[in-house]
Amino acid sequence: MKKQSILHLGIIMLILIGSSCKPETPEVLKEKDNGIQTPELSLQYDEKIDSLIALMTIEEKIGMLHGNSMFANKAVERLGIPELTMADGPLGVREEISRDSWAPAGWDNDFATYYPAGGGLAATWNTELSLRFGQSVGEESRARGKDVLLSPAINIIRTPLGGRTYEYFTEDPFLNARMSVPFIVGVQQNDVAVCVKHYAVNNQETNRDSVDVLVDERTLREIYLPAFKAAAVEANAYSFMGAYNKFRGEYLCENPYMLQDILRDEWGYKGIVISDWAAVHDTKKSLEAGTDIEMGTPKPFNEFYFADPLAEAVAKGEIEEAELDKHVKRILRVMFNLKTVDGVGQKKGSINTEEHFQDAYAIAAESVVLLKNESDLLPLKLDGVKRIAVIGNNATKKNALGGYGAGVKTKREITPLEGLKGRLPEGVEVQYAEGYRERYAENEKAVFGDITLNGPVPINELEPELVEQALDAVRNSDLTIVFAGSNRDYETEASDRASLDLPYGQEELIEKVLEIDPNAIVVFIAGGPFDIQDISEKSNALVWSWFNGSEGGNALADVLLGTVNPSGKLPWTMPKKLEDSPAHATNSFPGDDSVTYEEGILVGYRWFDTKNVDPLYEFGYGLSYADFQYGNMITDKSEYNEEDTVVVNVEVSNRSEVDGKEAVQLYVSAENSQVERAQKELKAFNKVAVPAGKTVTVPLSFKVKDLAYYDTAQKTWVVEKGEYTIRVGASSRDIKGEATIVIR
Ligand code: BGC
């Protein structure tokens, strides 16, 4: 051993011994306003980190800055620095992927809990469930030895066609931020970093690798950034993922405005930026703009921009070694905070447990949205029912895996059919008929206008034999349930949908079923909006569920049978037709080389309300088996100043015999504003349990500062003085009470 290395080893021993003798102070836990223990990146290891960096060669530093396998950078073993390990993603910890290709590694111990997709979580409007989701999947990540979970995915849903709508939360920046923060905190409580993605304005899959997103500054600040800001500032997210697309001419992974000015300088972000896989396009620009780790697809890892080309740039003096140190330091800071360097005191986690399946169940149970329930067809009345016809491919379709992108290898995915069979009382027989099949035209790609998309082209002709079997089952049964909608092969990363039509001829099938049994219950399982206007008119009972995790089928059966009272509310607008949606009404999707967000701040319901366009089902909509009546609504004052918090109390009574939960929503309208404002904006919500026959007082509050708009001239948030109308209701359009307040 060379003298130098012996010396190095000695120093490392000292550094490490130093760290293990003294019991590590646990991560700094900060009790935030919400009372949740929020881990924060501590700088207490910085000295130790500086001494380690002083020992590292340029090669070792560069190894830490890029993927050296599909989901990890390179370890510096001689210094005791392990790899930083990563795994997708939003649906749960992804199965182990081979080190040098996308092929599954073929492990037999990488089974995990499949959690409800983002849309489902958002539809619960329950921040406690978001925390529970984070904690649960955080435990799974830790147990799988993953330091970074590539989740949550929180881009705004701009178009209903978006391929990743199912993964994303919502069209509303406030709901987005409120659901993101507890999730992040929950994950990070487990010594696992989140990777908040995809930063930013990654709102379409079409041309996602190259499209230049042009969005005005005010819209950027008010709509597309709030959840990212909350992730950085409130939740202390340890990592962000730089998106594929460009923003105002620069790729997001080499965008100094987004990575340095906003993220680090304005928001004070201390974590790391990891590129989306193969989203780096230039060594110097990207590193100097603030990307810390380049991850990517399987070209030889030494050919990555942050590999040999980086070494050459340093050798030529084009990039300073101090620049490398800056990024290595950030990465080590995250690693020390996660206790991955010496492993002392690191949480152990657990995976694939019954407890975690029940976490997935709890979220799924609160996510199901009851869209229509004429004559109280639901919950199912089983008196005298001997046979139930269950129709549709979606009764048996599994969604943990499928399509392009991250899924979960799970030991449990209860399908709707299994859920129902398991929950129905003895003596009720189920007759299942597939009715329609998931079929695609071979070698064809979907087309939107004159743009070819990557997605599959569904075959929409029904197969007569399957239809006959289905209709026979309906004729021979006392009750009918149709499971329709979509799946993860059809709604998929890397492609937007070409239309809102239900695929595979389902609409025709449902109409035929309804002709025989007008009271057939129609259940949609999907991630994003579809054109269900005709079916909605023709059917009497309509339920909406999601790609809903390991226990999705049980949760759905419990809602249909009434053991669970539905309390989900739509996290986005269901339009009557595509052209009603803002990106399409303004003809500004999907663009070509660039896309301009012409609708500006009027995203989602903001557009529908301001432009007086009726949606089919509005943002925040969802029925219950209980009968909620809204009573008195009182604001704590009528005049406020800029530092105040507005507290609103509203009484909600449950005039039924079943317990229920209600997501009470508060919207604000700025009257007489000097600038364009949306007709209403969500500013608070509170999901509460209201027992049968009881009245509860529901507190809702927001800071006067939250009424601000972003003033682009002054580059700051401005609260206009004057009158604001507060509207409280059961959805964005079902307003139950109003009050006027004045800001002085
Ligand atoms: C996706 C990311 C994902 C990454 C790694 C990319 O294609 O956009 O969301 O985390 O792949 O699988």
Short mmCIF file of C-alpha atoms in Angstrom, two decimals, residues 342-665:
data_model
loop_
_atom_site.label_atom_id
_atom_site.label_comp_id
_atom_site.label_asym_id
_atom_site.label_seq_id
_atom_site.Cartn_x
_atom_site.Cartn_y
_atom_site.Cartn_z
CA ASP A 342 -21.78 4.86 8.00
CA GLY A 343 -25.22 3.34 8.33
CA VAL A 344 -25.31 4.22 12.04
CA GLY A 345 -28.82 4.66 13.32
CA GLN A 346 -30.38 4.31 9.91
CA LYS A 347 -33.96 3.10 9.89
CA LYS A 348 -34.52 -0.45 8.66
CA GLY A 349 -37.89 -0.18 7.00
CA SER A 350 -40.18 -3.03 6.05
CA ILE A 351 -41.75 -4.12 2.82
CA ASN A 352 -44.66 -6.04 1.47
CA THR A 353 -46.34 -6.19 4.86
CA GLU A 354 -50.03 -6.54 5.66
CA GLU A 355 -49.82 -3.14 7.33
CA HIS A 356 -48.65 -1.57 4.07
CA PHE A 357 -51.37 -3.32 2.08
CA GLN A 358 -53.82 -1.78 4.54
CA ASP A 359 -52.26 1.64 3.97
CA ALA A 360 -52.92 1.13 0.26
CA TYR A 361 -56.47 0.04 1.11
CA ALA A 362 -57.15 3.13 3.23
CA ILE A 363 -56.10 5.44 0.41
CA ALA A 364 -58.03 3.50 -2.22
CA ALA A 365 -61.17 3.46 -0.07
CA GLU A 366 -61.22 7.25 0.19
CA SER A 367 -60.34 7.85 -3.44
CA VAL A 368 -63.41 6.37 -5.12
CA VAL A 369 -65.69 9.07 -6.53
CA LEU A 370 -69.43 8.57 -6.74
CA LEU A 371 -70.47 10.49 -9.86
CA LYS A 372 -74.14 9.65 -10.11
CA ASN A 373 -76.60 7.72 -7.95
CA GLU A 374 -80.21 8.04 -9.12
CA SER A 375 -82.83 6.44 -6.89
CA ASP A 376 -80.09 5.43 -4.48
CA LEU A 377 -79.14 2.46 -6.62
CA LEU A 378 -75.96 2.37 -4.59
CA PRO A 379 -74.97 0.92 -2.25
CA LEU A 380 -76.15 -2.32 -3.85
CA LYS A 381 -79.39 -3.63 -2.45
CA LEU A 382 -78.94 -7.36 -2.22
CA ASP A 383 -82.34 -8.40 -0.89
CA GLY A 384 -83.63 -11.13 -3.15
CA VAL A 385 -80.54 -10.94 -5.37
CA LYS A 386 -79.30 -14.33 -6.42
CA ARG A 387 -77.06 -13.48 -9.32
CA ILE A 388 -74.98 -10.47 -10.33
CA ALA A 389 -73.66 -9.97 -13.85
CA VAL A 390 -70.17 -8.54 -13.84
CA ILE A 391 -69.22 -7.23 -17.27
CA GLY A 392 -66.04 -5.82 -18.71
CA ASN A 393 -62.36 -6.47 -19.17
CA ASN A 394 -61.58 -4.01 -16.40
CA ALA A 395 -63.13 -6.37 -13.86
CA THR A 396 -60.03 -8.50 -14.17
CA LYS A 397 -57.41 -6.15 -15.59
CA LYS A 398 -54.33 -5.58 -13.45
CA ASN A 399 -52.44 -2.30 -13.48
CA ALA A 400 -49.43 -2.66 -11.18
CA LEU A 401 -47.38 -3.23 -14.30
CA GLY A 402 -48.17 -2.18 -17.85
CA GLY A 403 -47.41 0.44 -20.42
CA TYR A 404 -44.15 2.27 -20.60
CA GLY A 405 -42.46 3.38 -17.40
CA ALA A 406 -42.36 2.43 -13.79
CA GLY A 407 -44.68 -0.10 -12.24
CA VAL A 408 -44.52 -2.37 -9.25
CA LYS A 409 -43.95 -6.11 -8.99
CA THR A 410 -46.43 -7.09 -6.35
CA LYS A 411 -47.72 -10.22 -4.72
CA ARG A 412 -51.12 -8.69 -4.28
CA GLU A 413 -53.37 -6.92 -6.71
CA ILE A 414 -57.00 -7.56 -5.93
CA THR A 415 -59.02 -7.02 -9.10
CA PRO A 416 -62.56 -5.61 -8.96
CA LEU A 417 -63.97 -9.08 -9.70
CA GLU A 418 -61.93 -10.69 -6.93
CA GLY A 419 -62.84 -7.90 -4.54
CA LEU A 420 -66.52 -8.32 -5.23
CA LYS A 421 -66.48 -12.11 -5.03
CA GLY A 422 -64.62 -11.94 -1.74
CA ARG A 423 -67.03 -9.41 -0.22
CA LEU A 424 -70.43 -10.60 -1.45
CA PRO A 425 -72.50 -12.60 1.01
CA GLU A 426 -72.76 -16.31 0.46
CA GLY A 427 -75.54 -17.32 -1.86
CA VAL A 428 -75.01 -14.47 -4.31
CA GLU A 429 -73.53 -15.83 -7.49
CA VAL A 430 -71.38 -13.78 -9.84
CA GLN A 431 -71.57 -14.34 -13.56
CA TYR A 432 -68.60 -12.73 -15.25
CA ALA A 433 -68.46 -11.91 -18.97
CA GLU A 434 -65.60 -9.95 -20.49
CA GLY A 435 -67.78 -8.10 -23.02
CA TYR A 436 -64.96 -6.14 -24.63
CA ARG A 437 -61.28 -6.91 -24.95
CA GLU A 438 -58.20 -4.76 -24.81
CA ARG A 439 -57.02 -4.85 -28.44
CA TYR A 440 -54.66 -2.66 -30.46
CA ALA A 441 -54.01 -2.27 -34.16
CA GLU A 442 -50.64 -3.79 -34.95
CA ASN A 443 -47.85 -1.52 -36.16
CA GLU A 444 -49.98 1.60 -35.91
CA LYS A 445 -49.29 4.70 -33.90
CA ALA A 446 -51.93 7.07 -32.57
CA VAL A 447 -52.28 10.39 -34.37
CA PHE A 448 -53.42 13.74 -32.96
CA GLY A 449 -54.03 16.30 -35.72
CA ASP A 450 -50.94 15.91 -37.85
CA ILE A 451 -48.73 14.75 -34.99
CA THR A 452 -47.90 11.09 -34.58
CA LEU A 453 -47.91 10.02 -30.94
CA ASN A 454 -46.12 7.04 -29.46
CA GLY A 455 -49.23 5.45 -28.01
CA PRO A 456 -51.12 2.41 -29.21
CA VAL A 457 -54.21 2.58 -31.45
CA PRO A 458 -57.12 0.76 -29.83
CA ILE A 459 -59.40 -1.43 -31.91
CA ASN A 460 -62.88 -0.18 -31.26
CA GLU A 461 -64.94 -2.93 -32.89
CA LEU A 462 -66.60 -5.22 -30.43
CA GLU A 463 -66.44 -8.97 -30.90
CA PRO A 464 -70.05 -10.21 -31.38
CA GLU A 465 -69.51 -13.39 -29.41
CA LEU A 466 -68.24 -11.51 -26.35
CA VAL A 467 -71.11 -9.05 -26.57
CA GLU A 468 -73.66 -11.87 -26.72
CA GLN A 469 -72.14 -13.57 -23.68
CA ALA A 470 -72.24 -10.28 -21.79
CA LEU A 471 -75.84 -9.51 -22.70
CA ASP A 472 -76.88 -13.06 -21.80
CA ALA A 473 -75.29 -12.62 -18.40
CA VAL A 474 -77.18 -9.33 -17.95
CA ARG A 475 -80.48 -10.96 -18.96
CA ASN A 476 -79.94 -13.81 -16.52
CA SER A 477 -79.01 -11.71 -13.52
CA ASP A 478 -80.76 -9.58 -10.92
CA LEU A 479 -78.11 -6.86 -10.92
CA THR A 480 -75.45 -5.68 -13.36
CA ILE A 481 -72.11 -4.01 -12.79
CA VAL A 482 -69.98 -2.95 -15.74
CA PHE A 483 -66.27 -2.32 -15.13
CA ALA A 484 -65.03 -0.08 -17.91
CA GLY A 485 -62.51 2.68 -18.51
CA SER A 486 -58.86 2.39 -19.25
CA ASN A 487 -55.65 0.73 -18.12
CA ARG A 488 -51.94 1.39 -17.89
CA ASP A 489 -51.18 0.04 -21.34
CA TYR A 490 -53.41 2.69 -22.83
CA GLU A 491 -52.61 5.56 -20.46
CA THR A 492 -48.87 5.55 -20.45
CA GLU A 493 -45.72 7.51 -19.99
CA ALA A 494 -44.04 8.72 -23.20
CA SER A 495 -47.33 9.20 -25.04
CA ASP A 496 -50.38 11.37 -24.71
CA ARG A 497 -53.73 9.95 -25.74
CA ALA A 498 -55.05 10.91 -29.15
CA SER A 499 -58.63 11.39 -27.96
CA LEU A 500 -60.90 11.24 -24.96
CA ASP A 501 -62.97 8.40 -26.39
CA LEU A 502 -63.29 5.25 -24.37
CA PRO A 503 -61.24 2.59 -26.16
CA TYR A 504 -62.13 -0.93 -27.40
CA GLY A 505 -65.80 -0.23 -28.23
CA GLN A 506 -66.78 0.03 -24.57
CA GLU A 507 -69.27 2.80 -25.10
CA GLU A 508 -71.30 0.70 -27.50
CA LEU A 509 -71.18 -2.24 -25.11
CA ILE A 510 -72.32 -0.15 -22.15
CA GLU A 511 -75.21 1.24 -24.20
CA LYS A 512 -76.31 -2.26 -25.13
CA VAL A 513 -76.13 -3.33 -21.48
CA LEU A 514 -78.14 -0.28 -20.39
CA GLU A 515 -80.84 -1.07 -22.95
CA ILE A 516 -81.40 -4.37 -21.15
CA ASP A 517 -80.74 -3.17 -17.62
CA PRO A 518 -81.15 0.61 -17.27
CA ASN A 519 -80.08 0.29 -13.65
CA ALA A 520 -76.74 -1.30 -14.44
CA ILE A 521 -74.02 0.22 -12.30
CA VAL A 522 -71.21 1.60 -14.46
CA VAL A 523 -67.79 1.73 -12.80
CA PHE A 524 -64.91 3.45 -14.54
CA ILE A 525 -61.35 2.62 -13.65
CA ALA A 526 -58.96 5.08 -15.22
CA GLY A 527 -56.25 7.61 -14.53
CA GLY A 528 -57.45 10.61 -16.50
CA PRO A 529 -60.69 12.07 -17.85
CA PHE A 530 -62.62 10.36 -20.65
CA ASP A 531 -65.59 11.42 -22.72
CA ILE A 532 -68.36 9.81 -20.71
CA GLN A 533 -71.06 12.35 -21.43
CA ASP A 534 -73.46 10.02 -23.25
CA ILE A 535 -72.99 7.21 -20.77
CA SER A 536 -73.45 9.64 -17.95
CA GLU A 537 -76.79 10.71 -19.42
CA LYS A 538 -77.98 7.18 -20.07
CA SER A 539 -76.89 5.48 -16.87
CA ASN A 540 -78.33 5.90 -13.42
CA ALA A 541 -75.35 4.98 -11.29
CA LEU A 542 -71.79 5.93 -12.07
CA VAL A 543 -68.64 5.35 -10.04
CA TRP A 544 -65.09 6.48 -10.75
CA SER A 545 -62.06 4.57 -9.52
CA TRP A 546 -58.35 4.72 -10.26
CA PHE A 547 -55.31 2.53 -10.83
CA ASN A 548 -55.85 1.90 -7.22
CA GLY A 549 -53.14 -0.27 -5.80
CA SER A 550 -52.85 -3.71 -4.23
CA GLU A 551 -56.19 -3.45 -2.45
CA GLY A 552 -58.03 -1.50 -5.15
CA GLY A 553 -60.58 -4.26 -5.83
CA ASN A 554 -61.44 -4.67 -2.15
CA ALA A 555 -61.85 -0.94 -1.64
CA LEU A 556 -64.09 -0.68 -4.69
CA ALA A 557 -66.24 -3.64 -3.59
CA ASP A 558 -66.61 -2.05 -0.15
CA VAL A 559 -67.83 1.18 -1.73
CA LEU A 560 -70.29 -0.66 -3.98
CA LEU A 561 -71.62 -2.66 -1.04
CA GLY A 562 -71.75 0.32 1.31
CA THR A 563 -69.22 -0.85 3.91
CA VAL A 564 -67.29 2.21 2.83
CA ASN A 565 -69.15 5.43 2.17
CA PRO A 566 -67.55 7.09 -0.87
CA SER A 567 -65.79 10.36 -0.13
CA GLY A 568 -63.49 10.91 -3.12
CA LYS A 569 -63.75 14.16 -5.06
CA LEU A 570 -62.40 14.77 -8.55
CA PRO A 571 -58.94 16.37 -8.51
CA TRP A 572 -59.52 17.63 -12.06
CA THR A 573 -62.37 18.71 -14.31
CA MET A 574 -64.19 16.11 -16.35
CA PRO A 575 -65.03 18.07 -19.51
CA LYS A 576 -68.03 17.36 -21.68
CA LYS A 577 -65.71 17.32 -24.63
CA LEU A 578 -62.01 17.78 -25.24
CA GLU A 579 -62.39 21.16 -26.97
CA ASP A 580 -63.85 22.62 -23.78
CA SER A 581 -60.56 22.14 -21.94
CA PRO A 582 -58.34 25.24 -21.88
CA ALA A 583 -55.28 23.85 -23.69
CA HIS A 584 -57.58 22.63 -26.46
CA ALA A 585 -59.99 25.56 -26.53
CA THR A 586 -56.96 27.78 -27.13
CA ASN A 587 -55.58 25.30 -29.63
CA SER A 588 -52.29 25.22 -27.79
CA PHE A 589 -51.60 21.53 -27.40
CA PRO A 590 -49.24 19.85 -28.19
CA GLY A 591 -47.31 22.50 -30.17
CA ASP A 592 -44.39 21.36 -32.21
CA ASP A 593 -40.84 22.46 -31.44
CA SER A 594 -42.40 24.68 -28.84
CA VAL A 595 -45.72 24.91 -27.06
CA THR A 596 -47.16 28.15 -25.71
CA TYR A 597 -49.56 27.84 -22.81
CA GLU A 598 -52.10 30.25 -24.28
CA GLU A 599 -54.67 29.79 -21.54
CA GLY A 600 -52.26 31.36 -19.07
CA ILE A 601 -53.46 31.17 -15.48
CA LEU A 602 -56.83 29.75 -16.52
CA VAL A 603 -55.91 26.09 -16.09
CA GLY A 604 -58.56 23.49 -15.23
CA TYR A 605 -61.66 24.79 -13.43
CA ARG A 606 -60.21 28.30 -13.50
CA TRP A 607 -60.95 28.28 -17.23
CA PHE A 608 -64.36 26.61 -17.04
CA ASP A 609 -65.56 28.99 -14.32
CA THR A 610 -64.13 32.19 -15.77
CA LYS A 611 -65.28 31.44 -19.31
CA ASN A 612 -68.65 30.04 -18.23
CA VAL A 613 -68.16 26.65 -19.80
CA ASP A 614 -70.12 23.84 -18.16
CA PRO A 615 -68.05 20.78 -17.38
CA LEU A 616 -69.59 17.33 -17.19
CA TYR A 617 -68.33 16.92 -13.62
CA GLU A 618 -66.53 19.81 -12.04
CA PHE A 619 -63.33 19.94 -10.05
CA GLY A 620 -63.96 18.88 -6.47
CA TYR A 621 -67.13 16.97 -7.33
CA GLY A 622 -68.12 13.71 -5.66
CA LEU A 623 -71.27 12.36 -4.01
CA SER A 624 -71.76 10.43 -0.80
CA TYR A 625 -74.29 7.91 0.52
CA ALA A 626 -74.81 10.36 3.36
CA ASP A 627 -76.83 13.51 3.03
CA PHE A 628 -74.69 16.47 4.03
CA GLN A 629 -76.30 19.81 4.73
CA TYR A 630 -74.19 22.91 5.04
CA GLY A 631 -75.28 25.36 7.72
CA ASN A 632 -73.87 28.53 9.19
CA MET A 633 -70.65 29.83 7.77
CA ILE A 634 -68.79 32.40 9.82
CA THR A 635 -65.54 34.25 9.22
CA ASP A 636 -63.64 35.23 12.36
CA LYS A 637 -63.53 38.86 11.23
CA SER A 638 -64.76 40.87 8.31
CA GLU A 639 -61.63 42.96 7.83
CA TYR A 640 -58.08 41.72 7.75
CA ASN A 641 -54.60 43.02 7.15
CA GLU A 642 -51.81 41.40 5.20
CA GLU A 643 -50.28 39.48 8.10
CA ASP A 644 -53.58 37.92 9.18
CA THR A 645 -54.95 34.45 8.83
CA VAL A 646 -58.57 34.17 7.80
CA VAL A 647 -60.47 31.56 9.77
CA VAL A 648 -63.79 30.34 8.49
CA ASN A 649 -66.03 27.93 10.35
CA VAL A 650 -68.83 26.13 8.63
CA GLU A 651 -71.33 23.70 10.05
CA VAL A 652 -71.89 20.46 8.20
CA SER A 653 -74.68 18.13 9.27
CA ASN A 654 -75.15 14.56 8.26
CA ARG A 655 -78.91 14.08 7.84
CA SER A 656 -78.63 10.41 7.04
CA GLU A 657 -78.22 7.16 8.87
CA VAL A 658 -74.74 6.44 7.60
CA ASP A 659 -71.45 7.90 8.76
CA GLY A 660 -69.61 9.78 6.07
CA LYS A 661 -66.68 11.96 5.22
CA GLU A 662 -66.84 15.23 3.37
CA ALA A 663 -64.05 17.26 1.75
CA VAL A 664 -65.23 20.78 2.48
CA GLN A 665 -63.73 23.24 0.02
#
